[in-house]
Amino acid sequence: MTHVDLDDLADLVLDPDATPDSVREHVESCPECTDRLAALFDVRRLTSGEPLVAPPARVREQVLAQVNDVPGDAPVRPVPLQVAAPPPEVARPRRRVPVWAAGLAAGVALVAGLGLGRTTLDDATTPGRDAPEAVVAAADLTALDSTAGRGVARAVESDDTITLRVQASELGGEDGFHEVWLINVDGERMVALGVLADGDAGEFQVPRGLLDEGYLVVDISVEPDDGDPTHSGVSLARGELV
Amino acid sequence: MNVPPVEQTPVLLDRRAPRRYVDGVVTGVRDFEEEQDDVVRSLAARLVEGDESALEAVYDRWSALIHTYALRALGDAHDAEEVTQQVFVAAWRSRHTLTPSPSALPAWLVGIARHKVADVRAARARDAGRLAAAVALPEVRHAEEQSKDDEVAERLVVRQAVEELPDPRRTIVLLAFWEELSHAEIAEKVGLPLGTVKSHVRRGLIKLHQQLEGVRHDSRRP
């Protein structure tokens, strides 16, 4: 069986009325030609939309500057986080993780081999205070844009309350205070637990029901002293209680 | 996300009145296409070898494609610039992974751009305002976004392929597919016989098809 050639199939897309019946009949009975015809129609469907938009010239300069920073033959290295300064920030209502840093760091994490899902089995119990207590859940805190450890949070139980003990580390020296949040795994709700008074450690009483409801993601944010009670959007560490 | 005003320079679309062409260029186009493929192949080879001027050439040729993709996917000019920058820096640093073939280069760049766009989305998801997405990114939404992105990418790949056609084919294809002019109207406009116009449109469609298939094929490769 000879297939319809591509030119004829193209004509079937462009000028169906002018296509001989023999071509049409063959295509109808031939899955292969039908597929190719569908592919051509697909192209035609994709021919619309706006023209390409070139990036501003500074992007090119930045690319070349970065490339020149790294010796040409260097293997892919996970480290250089200092990048040429991004273009001047457009005023944003709230700060957030600069995109360029997040992207780079995500790349770093990939290169380093993702080590997600670590669990803390060591030191699973902390010495009790007065009442007998048990660690019911723990979260390894990590940076958001890498797997770098940022401490640990433990939920310990005594009587009917849960105490969340947060021991964070390496949160960085950014201005502002560190606030602890519990985010629900449904992704829609969160509660503020309070501030880490000394910067990286603190204890918070949590109603047991909260954990049962799915508030399991411990989040530490850096909050500017601006009177805004909502999350700043800048999370320094996070981990899920398991 | 606010879209701050940007200097967006629409390039490549030539809004001038189409020139009128002398007939007889249809056959020359095939050689041109083969030559173009060779150019891309050798560009890829030079890039793999670590030739910085190849990176510049790759940037000049595909940065608009990547930038437009990022702009459409992210809707933010600043983020789109960052992504564009990251893509070409990443392309340089991981150039050893590129297999030189005419369509592999754009497919590879688009693939890198996809990852960078995903990174930006993940960073945004961590934003308090997007908390919902941060904690449990619903798979469905992700899949929807992905298929929308793929469609955008393909549209842009096609557009790029048109821009790379030699004139008058490029102009004729733009008039036929983007301006939706009839073949007769195009013939009138560019001053070429109807048959010549038809032939250009047909060959143009096939070329776009081949380019798109190539990119699709190369995107699927691990």
CSV table of C-alpha atoms in Angstrom, one decimal:
chain,number,residue,atom,x,y,z
A,1,MET,CA,0.0,0.0,0.0
A,2,THR,CA,1.4,3.4,-0.9
A,3,HIS,CA,0.9,6.2,1.5
A,4,VAL,CA,-0.3,9.6,0.6
A,5,ASP,CA,2.8,11.9,0.4
A,6,LEU,CA,3.3,14.7,2.8
A,7,ASP,CA,2.5,17.3,0.2
A,8,ASP,CA,-0.9,15.9,-0.5
A,9,LEU,CA,-1.6,15.6,3.2
A,10,ALA,CA,-0.6,19.2,3.6
A,11,ASP,CA,-3.1,20.1,0.9
A,12,LEU,CA,-5.7,18.3,2.7
A,13,VAL,CA,-5.1,20.7,5.6
A,14,LEU,CA,-4.8,23.8,3.5
A,15,ASP,CA,-7.2,23.3,0.7
A,16,PRO,CA,-9.4,20.3,1.5
A,17,ASP,CA,-11.8,20.9,-1.4
A,18,ALA,CA,-9.1,20.6,-4.0
A,19,THR,CA,-8.0,17.2,-2.7
A,20,PRO,CA,-8.8,14.3,-5.0
A,21,ASP,CA,-11.2,11.7,-3.6
A,22,SER,CA,-8.6,9.0,-4.0
A,23,VAL,CA,-6.3,10.7,-1.4
A,24,ARG,CA,-9.2,11.2,1.0
A,25,GLU,CA,-10.3,7.6,0.7
A,26,HIS,CA,-6.8,6.3,1.4
A,27,VAL,CA,-6.3,8.5,4.4
A,28,GLU,CA,-9.6,7.4,5.8
A,29,SER,CA,-8.6,3.8,5.7
A,30,CYS,CA,-5.0,4.2,6.7
A,31,PRO,CA,-4.2,4.8,10.4
A,32,GLU,CA,-0.6,5.9,9.6
A,33,CYS,CA,-1.7,8.6,7.2
A,34,THR,CA,-4.5,9.7,9.5
A,35,ASP,CA,-1.9,10.2,12.2
A,36,ARG,CA,0.3,12.3,10.0
A,37,LEU,CA,-2.7,14.3,8.9
A,38,ALA,CA,-3.6,14.9,12.5
A,39,ALA,CA,-0.1,16.0,13.2
A,40,LEU,CA,-0.3,18.5,10.4
A,41,PHE,CA,-3.6,19.8,11.6
A,42,ASP,CA,-2.0,20.2,15.0
A,43,VAL,CA,0.7,22.4,13.5
A,44,ARG,CA,-1.9,24.5,11.9
A,45,ARG,CA,-3.7,24.8,15.2
A,46,LEU,CA,-0.4,26.0,16.8
A,47,THR,CA,0.1,28.7,14.3
A,48,SER,CA,-1.3,31.6,16.2
A,49,GLY,CA,-0.4,33.8,19.1
A,50,GLU,CA,2.0,36.6,19.6
A,51,PRO,CA,5.5,37.0,18.3
A,52,LEU,CA,8.5,36.1,20.3
A,53,VAL,CA,9.7,38.7,22.8
A,54,ALA,CA,13.4,39.2,23.1
A,55,PRO,CA,14.7,39.6,26.7
A,56,PRO,CA,16.3,43.0,27.5
A,57,ALA,CA,20.0,43.3,26.6
A,58,ARG,CA,21.1,43.1,30.2
A,59,VAL,CA,20.2,39.5,30.4
A,60,ARG,CA,22.7,38.6,27.7
A,61,GLU,CA,25.4,40.5,29.6
A,62,GLN,CA,24.5,38.7,32.8
A,63,VAL,CA,24.7,35.3,31.2
A,64,LEU,CA,28.1,36.0,29.7
A,65,ALA,CA,29.4,37.5,32.9
A,66,GLN,CA,28.4,34.4,34.8
A,67,VAL,CA,29.8,32.1,32.3
A,68,ASN,CA,33.1,34.0,32.4
A,69,ASP,CA,33.2,33.6,36.2
A,70,VAL,CA,33.4,29.9,35.9
A,71,PRO,CA,36.3,28.3,34.2
A,72,GLY,CA,35.2,26.8,31.0
A,73,ASP,CA,36.2,23.3,31.7
A,74,ALA,CA,35.0,23.1,35.2
A,75,PRO,CA,32.6,20.3,35.9
A,76,VAL,CA,29.2,21.1,37.0
A,77,ARG,CA,29.7,22.4,40.5
A,78,PRO,CA,26.9,22.6,43.0
A,79,VAL,CA,28.1,25.6,44.9
A,80,PRO,CA,28.3,29.1,43.5
A,81,LEU,CA,25.3,30.8,45.1
A,82,GLN,CA,26.7,34.2,44.6
A,83,VAL,CA,25.5,35.2,41.3
A,84,ALA,CA,25.7,38.5,39.5
A,85,ALA,CA,23.2,40.8,41.1
A,86,PRO,CA,19.8,40.4,39.7
A,87,PRO,CA,18.3,43.4,37.9
A,88,PRO,CA,17.0,46.0,40.3
A,89,GLU,CA,14.1,44.7,42.2
A,90,VAL,CA,10.7,46.0,41.3
A,91,ALA,CA,9.0,47.1,44.5
A,92,ARG,CA,7.1,44.3,45.9
A,93,PRO,CA,4.6,44.4,48.7
A,94,ARG,CA,6.5,41.8,50.7
A,95,ARG,CA,9.8,40.2,50.4
A,96,ARG,CA,10.2,36.7,49.3
A,97,VAL,CA,12.9,34.3,48.4
A,98,PRO,CA,14.5,35.8,45.4
A,99,VAL,CA,13.7,33.6,42.5
A,100,TRP,CA,17.2,33.4,41.2
A,101,ALA,CA,18.4,32.1,44.5
A,102,ALA,CA,15.6,29.6,44.8
A,103,GLY,CA,16.3,28.3,41.3
A,104,LEU,CA,19.9,27.9,41.8
A,105,ALA,CA,19.5,26.3,45.1
A,106,ALA,CA,17.0,23.8,43.7
A,107,GLY,CA,19.6,23.0,41.1
A,108,VAL,CA,22.1,22.5,43.8
A,109,ALA,CA,19.8,20.1,45.6
A,110,LEU,CA,19.5,18.1,42.5
A,111,VAL,CA,23.2,17.9,42.0
A,112,ALA,CA,23.8,17.0,45.5
A,113,GLY,CA,21.3,14.2,45.3
A,114,LEU,CA,18.1,14.7,47.1
A,115,GLY,CA,18.1,13.5,50.6
A,116,LEU,CA,14.5,14.0,51.4
A,117,GLY,CA,12.5,11.9,53.8
A,118,ARG,CA,15.2,11.6,56.5
A,119,THR,CA,13.9,10.7,59.8
A,120,THR,CA,15.4,11.4,63.1
A,121,LEU,CA,15.7,8.1,64.9
A,122,ASP,CA,18.6,9.2,67.0
A,123,ASP,CA,17.8,11.1,70.1
A,124,ALA,CA,14.1,10.3,69.7
A,125,THR,CA,13.4,11.0,73.3
A,126,THR,CA,14.4,14.0,75.2
A,127,PRO,CA,14.9,13.9,79.0
A,128,GLY,CA,11.6,14.6,80.6
A,129,ARG,CA,11.0,17.5,82.9
A,130,ASP,CA,8.4,16.9,85.6
A,131,ALA,CA,5.7,14.8,84.0
A,132,PRO,CA,6.5,11.7,82.0
A,133,GLU,CA,6.3,12.5,78.4
A,134,ALA,CA,6.9,10.9,75.1
A,135,VAL,CA,7.9,12.2,71.8
A,136,VAL,CA,4.8,11.6,69.6
A,137,ALA,CA,6.2,13.2,66.4
A,138,ALA,CA,9.3,14.9,65.2
A,139,ALA,CA,10.2,17.0,62.2
A,140,ASP,CA,13.6,17.5,60.7
A,141,LEU,CA,13.7,21.1,59.7
A,142,THR,CA,15.4,21.9,56.5
A,143,ALA,CA,15.9,25.0,54.4
A,144,LEU,CA,13.2,25.3,51.7
A,145,ASP,CA,15.5,25.6,48.8
A,146,SER,CA,17.9,22.8,49.7
A,147,THR,CA,18.1,19.9,52.1
A,148,ALA,CA,20.4,21.8,54.4
A,149,GLY,CA,19.5,20.9,58.0
A,150,ARG,CA,17.9,23.7,60.0
A,151,GLY,CA,17.3,21.9,63.3
A,152,VAL,CA,14.5,19.8,64.6
A,153,ALA,CA,11.0,20.1,66.1
A,154,ARG,CA,9.6,17.6,68.5
A,155,ALA,CA,6.1,17.2,69.6
A,156,VAL,CA,6.1,15.8,73.1
A,157,GLU,CA,3.0,14.7,75.0
A,158,SER,CA,2.2,15.0,78.6
A,159,ASP,CA,-1.3,14.7,80.0
A,160,ASP,CA,-3.6,16.2,77.4
A,161,THR,CA,-1.3,18.8,75.9
A,162,ILE,CA,1.3,18.6,73.3
A,163,THR,CA,4.4,20.7,73.5
A,164,LEU,CA,6.2,21.5,70.4
A,165,ARG,CA,9.9,22.0,71.1
A,166,VAL,CA,11.7,23.7,68.4
A,167,GLN,CA,15.4,23.7,68.2
A,168,ALA,CA,16.5,25.5,65.0
A,169,SER,CA,19.9,26.2,63.7
A,170,GLU,CA,21.5,28.3,61.1
A,171,LEU,CA,18.5,30.4,60.4
A,172,GLY,CA,20.8,33.2,59.1
A,173,GLY,CA,21.2,36.7,60.3
A,174,GLU,CA,18.4,38.4,58.4
A,175,ASP,CA,16.7,41.3,60.2
A,176,GLY,CA,13.5,40.5,61.9
A,177,PHE,CA,12.3,37.9,64.4
A,178,HIS,CA,11.6,34.2,63.8
A,179,GLU,CA,8.1,33.0,64.1
A,180,VAL,CA,6.9,29.5,64.3
A,181,TRP,CA,3.8,28.3,62.4
A,182,LEU,CA,1.9,25.1,62.0
A,183,ILE,CA,0.6,24.6,58.5
A,184,ASN,CA,-2.1,22.2,57.8
A,185,VAL,CA,-1.3,19.5,55.3
A,186,ASP,CA,-4.5,20.5,53.4
A,187,GLY,CA,-2.5,23.5,52.4
A,188,GLU,CA,-5.3,25.9,53.3
A,189,ARG,CA,-4.9,26.6,56.9
A,190,MET,CA,-2.2,27.7,59.2
A,191,VAL,CA,-1.8,28.9,62.8
A,192,ALA,CA,0.9,31.0,64.3
A,193,LEU,CA,2.5,29.4,67.4
A,194,GLY,CA,4.7,32.3,68.4
A,195,VAL,CA,8.1,33.8,68.3
A,196,LEU,CA,11.4,32.1,68.9
A,197,ALA,CA,12.4,34.5,71.6
A,198,ASP,CA,16.1,33.7,71.6
A,199,GLY,CA,16.2,33.4,67.9
A,200,ASP,CA,16.3,29.6,67.4
A,201,ALA,CA,14.8,27.8,70.3
A,202,GLY,CA,11.3,27.8,71.8
A,203,GLU,CA,8.5,25.7,73.2
A,204,PHE,CA,4.9,26.0,72.3
A,205,GLN,CA,1.8,24.5,73.8
A,206,VAL,CA,-0.4,23.0,71.2
A,207,PRO,CA,-3.9,21.6,71.6
A,208,ARG,CA,-3.7,18.0,70.7
A,209,GLY,CA,-6.6,18.3,68.3
A,210,LEU,CA,-4.6,20.6,66.1
A,211,LEU,CA,-2.2,17.8,65.2
A,212,ASP,CA,-5.0,15.4,64.7
A,213,GLU,CA,-6.6,17.9,62.3
A,214,GLY,CA,-3.5,17.8,60.1
A,215,TYR,CA,-1.5,20.8,61.3
A,216,LEU,CA,1.7,19.0,60.9
A,217,VAL,CA,4.1,21.1,58.9
A,218,VAL,CA,6.3,23.2,61.2
A,219,ASP,CA,7.4,26.4,59.5
A,220,ILE,CA,9.8,29.1,60.7
A,221,SER,CA,9.5,32.4,59.1
A,222,VAL,CA,11.5,35.6,59.4
A,223,GLU,CA,9.1,38.5,60.2
A,224,PRO,CA,9.9,42.1,59.8
A,225,ASP,CA,8.8,44.3,62.6
A,226,ASP,CA,6.0,45.9,60.7
A,227,GLY,CA,3.0,45.0,62.7
A,228,ASP,CA,1.6,42.8,60.0
A,229,PRO,CA,0.4,39.6,61.8
A,230,THR,CA,0.4,37.5,58.6
A,231,HIS,CA,3.2,35.3,57.4
A,232,SER,CA,5.9,37.3,55.7
A,233,GLY,CA,6.2,34.8,53.0
A,234,VAL,CA,9.9,34.2,53.8
A,235,SER,CA,10.3,30.8,55.3
A,236,LEU,CA,13.7,29.9,56.7
A,237,ALA,CA,13.0,26.3,57.6
A,238,ARG,CA,10.3,23.8,57.3
A,239,GLY,CA,9.6,20.1,58.1
A,240,GLU,CA,6.7,17.8,58.6
A,241,LEU,CA,5.9,16.1,61.9
A,242,VAL,CA,6.0,12.4,61.5
B,1,MET,CA,1.5,38.5,40.7
B,2,ASN,CA,1.9,41.9,39.4
B,3,VAL,CA,3.3,42.3,36.0
B,4,PRO,CA,5.6,45.3,36.1
B,5,PRO,CA,6.0,47.3,33.0
B,6,VAL,CA,9.0,46.1,31.0
B,7,GLU,CA,10.8,47.0,28.0
B,8,GLN,CA,9.4,44.3,25.9
B,9,THR,CA,10.8,44.5,22.4
B,10,PRO,CA,8.6,42.6,20.1
B,11,VAL,CA,11.1,41.2,17.7
B,12,LEU,CA,11.0,39.2,14.6
B,13,LEU,CA,7.5,40.2,13.5
B,14,ASP,CA,8.0,42.4,10.5
B,15,ARG,CA,5.0,44.7,10.4
B,16,ARG,CA,6.2,46.4,7.3
B,17,ALA,CA,4.3,45.9,4.1
B,18,PRO,CA,5.5,42.7,2.6
B,19,ARG,CA,8.0,43.2,-0.1
B,20,ARG,CA,7.3,41.9,-3.5
B,21,TYR,CA,9.3,39.0,-4.6
B,22,VAL,CA,10.7,37.6,-7.8
B,23,ASP,CA,9.4,34.2,-8.6
B,24,GLY,CA,11.8,31.2,-8.8
B,25,VAL,CA,12.9,30.9,-5.2
B,26,VAL,CA,11.0,27.9,-4.2
B,27,THR,CA,13.6,25.4,-5.2
B,28,GLY,CA,16.4,27.3,-3.4
B,29,VAL,CA,14.7,26.8,-0.1
B,30,ARG,CA,15.5,23.2,0.3
B,31,ASP,CA,19.2,23.9,0.2
B,32,PHE,CA,18.7,26.6,2.6
B,33,GLU,CA,16.9,24.3,5.1
B,34,GLU,CA,19.7,21.8,4.9
B,35,GLU,CA,22.3,24.5,5.4
B,36,GLN,CA,20.3,25.7,8.4
B,37,ASP,CA,20.4,22.2,9.9
B,38,ASP,CA,24.1,22.0,9.5
B,39,VAL,CA,24.5,25.4,11.1
B,40,VAL,CA,22.6,24.3,14.2
B,41,ARG,CA,24.4,21.0,14.3
B,42,SER,CA,27.8,22.6,14.3
B,43,LEU,CA,26.6,25.2,16.8
B,44,ALA,CA,25.7,22.4,19.1
B,45,ALA,CA,29.0,20.7,18.6
B,46,ARG,CA,30.9,23.9,19.3
B,47,LEU,CA,28.9,24.5,22.4
B,48,VAL,CA,29.7,21.0,23.7
B,49,GLU,CA,33.4,21.7,23.1
B,50,GLY,CA,33.2,24.7,25.3
B,51,ASP,CA,33.3,27.4,22.7
B,52,GLU,CA,31.9,30.5,24.3
B,53,SER,CA,31.1,32.2,21.1
B,54,ALA,CA,28.8,29.3,20.4
B,55,LEU,CA,26.9,30.1,23.6
B,56,GLU,CA,26.6,33.7,22.3
B,57,ALA,CA,25.2,32.5,19.1
B,58,VAL,CA,22.8,30.0,20.8
B,59,TYR,CA,21.7,32.9,23.1
B,60,ASP,CA,21.1,35.2,20.2
B,61,ARG,CA,19.1,32.6,18.3
B,62,TRP,CA,16.9,31.1,21.1
B,63,SER,CA,16.8,33.7,23.9
B,64,ALA,CA,13.6,35.2,22.6
B,65,LEU,CA,12.0,31.7,22.5
B,66,ILE,CA,13.0,30.9,26.0
B,67,HIS,CA,12.2,34.4,27.3
B,68,THR,CA,8.7,34.3,25.8
B,69,TYR,CA,8.1,30.9,27.1
B,70,ALA,CA,9.0,32.0,30.7
B,71,LEU,CA,7.0,35.1,30.3
B,72,ARG,CA,3.9,33.2,29.3
B,73,ALA,CA,4.3,30.5,31.9
B,74,LEU,CA,5.1,32.8,34.7
B,75,GLY,CA,3.3,36.1,33.8
B,76,ASP,CA,6.0,38.1,35.4
B,77,ALA,CA,8.7,40.1,33.5
B,78,HIS,CA,11.2,40.0,36.2
B,79,ASP,CA,10.9,36.3,36.8
B,80,ALA,CA,11.0,35.7,33.0
B,81,GLU,CA,14.4,37.5,32.8
B,82,GLU,CA,15.8,35.5,35.7
B,83,VAL,CA,14.7,32.3,34.1
B,84,THR,CA,16.1,33.2,30.8
B,85,GLN,CA,19.4,34.0,32.4
B,86,GLN,CA,19.4,30.8,34.4
B,87,VAL,CA,18.6,28.7,31.4
B,88,PHE,CA,21.6,29.8,29.3
B,89,VAL,CA,24.0,29.7,32.3
B,90,ALA,CA,22.7,26.2,33.0
B,91,ALA,CA,23.0,25.3,29.4
B,92,TRP,CA,26.6,26.3,29.4
B,93,ARG,CA,27.3,24.4,32.6
B,94,SER,CA,25.6,21.2,31.5
B,95,ARG,CA,26.6,21.4,27.8
B,96,HIS,CA,28.2,18.0,28.0
B,97,THR,CA,24.8,16.5,28.1
B,98,LEU,CA,23.7,17.9,24.8
B,99,THR,CA,23.5,15.6,21.8
B,100,PRO,CA,24.1,17.6,18.7
B,101,SER,CA,21.2,17.3,16.3
B,102,PRO,CA,19.2,20.1,14.6
B,103,SER,CA,16.2,19.9,16.9
B,104,ALA,CA,17.9,18.7,20.0
B,105,LEU,CA,19.3,22.1,20.8
B,106,PRO,CA,16.0,24.0,21.1
B,107,ALA,CA,14.3,21.0,22.7
B,108,TRP,CA,17.1,20.9,25.2
B,109,LEU,CA,16.8,24.6,26.0
B,110,VAL,CA,13.1,24.3,26.4
B,111,GLY,CA,13.6,21.3,28.7
B,112,ILE,CA,15.9,23.4,30.9
B,113,ALA,CA,13.4,26.2,30.8
B,114,ARG,CA,10.7,23.9,32.0
B,115,HIS,CA,12.7,23.0,35.1
B,116,LYS,CA,13.5,26.6,35.8
B,117,VAL,CA,9.9,27.6,35.5
B,118,ALA,CA,9.0,24.8,37.9
B,119,ASP,CA,11.6,26.1,40.3
B,120,VAL,CA,10.0,29.6,40.2
B,121,ARG,CA,6.6,28.1,40.8
B,122,ALA,CA,7.9,26.1,43.7
B,123,ALA,CA,9.5,29.3,45.2
B,124,ARG,CA,6.2,31.2,44.7
B,125,ALA,CA,4.3,28.3,46.2
B,126,ARG,CA,6.3,28.9,49.4
B,127,ASP,CA,5.0,32.4,49.5
B,128,ALA,CA,2.5,32.8,52.2
B,129,GLY,CA,-0.2,33.9,49.8
B,130,ARG,CA,0.2,30.6,48.0
B,131,LEU,CA,0.3,28.5,51.0
B,132,ALA,CA,-2.2,26.1,49.6
B,133,ALA,CA,0.1,25.1,46.9
B,134,ALA,CA,3.1,25.1,49.2
B,135,VAL,CA,2.2,22.3,51.5
B,136,ALA,CA,0.4,19.8,49.3
B,137,LEU,CA,0.8,20.8,45.7
B,138,PRO,CA,-2.2,19.2,44.1
B,139,GLU,CA,-1.1,16.9,41.4
B,140,VAL,CA,-4.0,17.8,39.2
B,141,ARG,CA,-3.2,21.5,39.2
B,142,HIS,CA,0.4,20.6,38.4
B,143,ALA,CA,-0.6,18.5,35.5
B,144,GLU,CA,-2.8,21.2,34.1
B,145,GLU,CA,-0.1,23.8,34.4
B,146,GLN,CA,2.3,21.4,32.7
B,147,SER,CA,0.1,20.7,29.7
B,148,LYS,CA,-0.6,24.4,29.3
B,149,ASP,CA,3.1,25.1,29.4
B,150,ASP,CA,3.7,22.4,26.8
B,151,GLU,CA,1.1,24.0,24.5
B,152,VAL,CA,2.8,27.3,25.0
B,153,ALA,CA,6.2,25.8,24.3
B,154,GLU,CA,5.0,24.2,21.1
B,155,ARG,CA,3.3,27.3,19.8
B,156,LEU,CA,6.6,29.2,20.3
B,157,VAL,CA,8.7,26.5,18.7
B,158,VAL,CA,6.4,26.7,15.7
B,159,ARG,CA,6.7,30.5,15.7
B,160,GLN,CA,10.5,30.2,15.9
B,161,ALA,CA,10.5,27.8,13.0
B,162,VAL,CA,8.5,30.3,11.0
B,163,GLU,CA,10.9,33.1,11.8
B,164,GLU,CA,13.8,30.9,10.6
B,165,LEU,CA,12.2,30.3,7.2
B,166,PRO,CA,13.9,32.2,4.4
B,167,ASP,CA,11.9,34.9,2.8
B,168,PRO,CA,9.6,35.0,0.9
B,169,ARG,CA,8.4,31.8,2.6
B,170,ARG,CA,8.5,33.3,6.0
B,171,THR,CA,6.3,36.2,5.0
B,172,ILE,CA,3.9,34.1,3.0
B,173,VAL,CA,3.5,31.6,5.9
B,174,LEU,CA,2.9,34.5,8.4
B,175,LEU,CA,0.3,36.0,6.1
B,176,ALA,CA,-1.4,32.6,5.6
B,177,PHE,CA,-1.4,31.3,9.1
B,178,TRP,CA,-1.2,34.3,11.4
B,179,GLU,CA,-3.0,36.9,9.3
B,180,GLU,CA,-5.3,34.3,7.9
B,181,LEU,CA,-5.1,35.7,4.4
B,182,SER,CA,-6.3,33.6,1.5
B,183,HIS,CA,-3.7,32.3,-1.0
B,184,ALA,CA,-5.1,34.7,-3.6
B,185,GLU,CA,-4.8,37.7,-1.3
B,186,ILE,CA,-1.2,36.7,-0.5
B,187,ALA,CA,-0.4,36.3,-4.2
B,188,GLU,CA,-1.7,39.8,-4.7
B,189,LYS,CA,0.2,41.2,-1.8
B,190,VAL,CA,3.6,39.8,-2.5
B,191,GLY,CA,3.4,39.8,-6.2
B,192,LEU,CA,4.0,36.1,-6.8
B,193,PRO,CA,1.9,33.6,-8.9
B,194,LEU,CA,-0.8,31.8,-7.0
B,195,GLY,CA,0.9,28.4,-7.6
B,196,THR,CA,4.1,29.7,-6.1
B,197,VAL,CA,2.3,31.0,-3.0
B,198,LYS,CA,0.5,27.7,-2.5
B,199,SER,CA,3.8,25.8,-2.9
B,200,HIS,CA,5.4,28.0,-0.2
B,201,VAL,CA,2.5,27.6,2.2
B,202,ARG,CA,2.5,23.8,1.7
B,203,ARG,CA,6.3,23.5,2.1
B,204,GLY,CA,6.1,25.9,5.0
B,205,LEU,CA,3.5,23.8,6.8
B,206,ILE,CA,5.6,20.7,6.3
B,207,LYS,CA,8.7,22.3,7.6
B,208,LEU,CA,7.0,23.5,10.7
B,209,HIS,CA,5.6,20.0,11.2
B,210,GLN,CA,9.1,18.5,10.9
B,211,GLN,CA,10.6,21.1,13.2
B,212,LEU,CA,7.9,20.5,15.8
B,213,GLU,CA,8.2,16.7,15.5
B,214,GLY,CA,11.9,17.0,16.0
B,215,VAL,CA,11.6,19.0,19.1
B,216,ARG,CA,8.8,16.7,20.4
B,217,HIS,CA,11.0,13.7,19.8
B,218,ASP,CA,14.0,15.2,21.4
B,219,SER,CA,12.0,16.4,24.4
B,220,ARG,CA,10.9,12.9,25.1
B,221,ARG,CA,14.5,11.6,25.3
B,222,PRO,CA,15.7,11.2,28.8
